[in-house]
């Protein structure tokens, strides 16, 4: 207006020019950028339960859709329990934490997802009464019908065990602590040996 008050009307850039009226033809300019700040963030999940070693991707919807800067900063309030990388949550250790998605436009808007990580002592019951448990550093497969194939791989893909069930419990003693993949027929299950 005539007094120099600038009012943002819509997103974009504008050049404001002021000129003297005394005939000296002196002027000055100012570049103004009008931005639309983030007003809300909606997460696909508000709470997730994971087993240690698992990962899960959650997504974020930034509002309004035409916000100038829709980028987010993702972080965990306790990276010992779970970490996050652009919405991909990694369960690190048993416990609870919060994953935060925060707008980077200075609006201060953020959304949170509560994460519960449970100990990976085993899978428990699988269809048909079959179970996979970790007991005293061993992987124990129970309830598998006779003749069914059992394979165990280290996390790097090395086969450490292969046998056919005899109808009784199968006890596998892996080389040490770590993440292992148990394959029963065509199904695979991840377990962590502590």
mmCIF file of N, CA and C in Angstrom, residues 10 18 28 44 46 61 69 71 79 84 95 101 106 110 115 119 123 125 138 140 145 151 160 162-163 182 193:
data_model
loop_
_atom_site.group_PDB
_atom_site.id
_atom_site.type_symbol
_atom_site.label_atom_id
_atom_site.label_comp_id
_atom_site.label_asym_id
_atom_site.label_seq_id
_atom_site.Cartn_x
_atom_site.Cartn_y
_atom_site.Cartn_z
ATOM 1 N N UNK A 10 -0.572 -14.616 -2.478
ATOM 2 C CA UNK A 10 -0.457 -16.006 -2.913
ATOM 3 C C UNK A 10 1.015 -16.381 -2.981
ATOM 4 N N UNK A 18 10.087 1.010 -4.462
ATOM 5 C CA UNK A 18 9.671 2.295 -3.901
ATOM 6 C C UNK A 18 10.498 3.384 -4.605
ATOM 7 N N UNK A 28 14.411 2.093 -4.627
ATOM 8 C CA UNK A 28 14.963 0.897 -3.980
ATOM 9 C C UNK A 28 14.009 -0.253 -4.261
ATOM 10 N N UNK A 44 0.787 -42.882 8.031
ATOM 11 C CA UNK A 44 -0.010 -44.064 7.720
ATOM 12 C C UNK A 44 -0.270 -44.920 8.961
ATOM 13 N N UNK A 46 -0.100 -44.738 13.456
ATOM 14 C CA UNK A 46 0.170 -43.954 14.669
ATOM 15 C C UNK A 46 0.864 -44.806 15.729
ATOM 16 N N UNK A 61 1.761 -38.046 4.668
ATOM 17 C CA UNK A 61 1.080 -37.142 3.747
ATOM 18 C C UNK A 61 1.193 -35.745 4.332
ATOM 19 N N UNK A 69 7.441 -26.197 0.696
ATOM 20 C CA UNK A 69 8.486 -27.182 1.002
ATOM 21 C C UNK A 69 7.833 -28.343 1.739
ATOM 22 N N UNK A 71 9.333 -31.295 2.285
ATOM 23 C CA UNK A 71 10.329 -32.252 2.787
ATOM 24 C C UNK A 71 10.192 -32.425 4.295
ATOM 25 N N UNK A 79 17.265 -44.144 19.440
ATOM 26 C CA UNK A 79 17.806 -44.982 18.375
ATOM 27 C C UNK A 79 18.345 -46.320 18.863
ATOM 28 N N UNK A 84 15.126 -44.801 12.058
ATOM 29 C CA UNK A 84 14.249 -44.548 10.915
ATOM 30 C C UNK A 84 15.055 -43.860 9.824
ATOM 31 N N UNK A 95 11.818 -52.598 23.566
ATOM 32 C CA UNK A 95 11.495 -51.359 24.265
ATOM 33 C C UNK A 95 10.484 -50.539 23.489
ATOM 34 N N UNK A 101 8.180 -37.429 12.319
ATOM 35 C CA UNK A 101 8.316 -36.830 10.989
ATOM 36 C C UNK A 101 8.034 -35.345 11.173
ATOM 37 N N UNK A 106 10.192 -24.772 8.777
ATOM 38 C CA UNK A 106 10.160 -23.816 9.878
ATOM 39 C C UNK A 106 8.796 -23.669 10.530
ATOM 40 N N UNK A 110 4.780 -31.407 13.174
ATOM 41 C CA UNK A 110 5.349 -32.743 13.246
ATOM 42 C C UNK A 110 4.254 -33.751 13.534
ATOM 43 N N UNK A 115 6.338 -46.649 18.679
ATOM 44 C CA UNK A 115 6.894 -47.928 18.252
ATOM 45 C C UNK A 115 7.181 -48.798 19.480
ATOM 46 N N UNK A 119 11.047 -58.554 22.023
ATOM 47 C CA UNK A 119 12.177 -59.472 21.925
ATOM 48 C C UNK A 119 11.874 -60.559 20.909
ATOM 49 N N UNK A 123 9.173 -67.286 16.867
ATOM 50 C CA UNK A 123 7.997 -66.942 16.090
ATOM 51 C C UNK A 123 6.742 -67.364 16.834
ATOM 52 N N UNK A 125 3.635 -69.839 17.495
ATOM 53 C CA UNK A 125 2.834 -70.779 16.717
ATOM 54 C C UNK A 125 2.682 -70.299 15.276
ATOM 55 N N UNK A 138 19.588 -71.938 21.127
ATOM 56 C CA UNK A 138 19.256 -72.896 20.070
ATOM 57 C C UNK A 138 17.933 -72.506 19.411
ATOM 58 N N UNK A 140 14.590 -73.994 18.004
ATOM 59 C CA UNK A 140 13.821 -75.224 18.183
ATOM 60 C C UNK A 140 12.578 -75.164 17.300
ATOM 61 N N UNK A 145 5.447 -81.844 10.533
ATOM 62 C CA UNK A 145 5.166 -83.217 10.127
ATOM 63 C C UNK A 145 6.419 -83.912 9.578
ATOM 64 N N UNK A 151 15.480 -75.831 6.714
ATOM 65 C CA UNK A 151 16.776 -75.240 6.389
ATOM 66 C C UNK A 151 16.955 -74.006 7.252
ATOM 67 N N UNK A 160 23.410 -73.169 7.170
ATOM 68 C CA UNK A 160 24.073 -73.773 8.327
ATOM 69 C C UNK A 160 23.392 -75.056 8.790
ATOM 70 N N UNK A 162 20.398 -78.264 7.267
ATOM 71 C CA UNK A 162 19.402 -78.759 6.325
ATOM 72 C C UNK A 162 19.079 -80.202 6.703
ATOM 73 N N UNK A 163 17.803 -80.462 6.918
ATOM 74 C CA UNK A 163 17.383 -81.821 7.266
ATOM 75 C C UNK A 163 15.892 -81.962 6.966
ATOM 76 N N UNK A 182 14.944 -69.211 9.040
ATOM 77 C CA UNK A 182 14.506 -70.603 9.087
ATOM 78 C C UNK A 182 13.520 -70.806 7.939
ATOM 79 N N UNK A 193 18.973 -65.032 17.590
ATOM 80 C CA UNK A 193 19.513 -65.840 18.681
ATOM 81 C C UNK A 193 20.357 -64.910 19.549
#
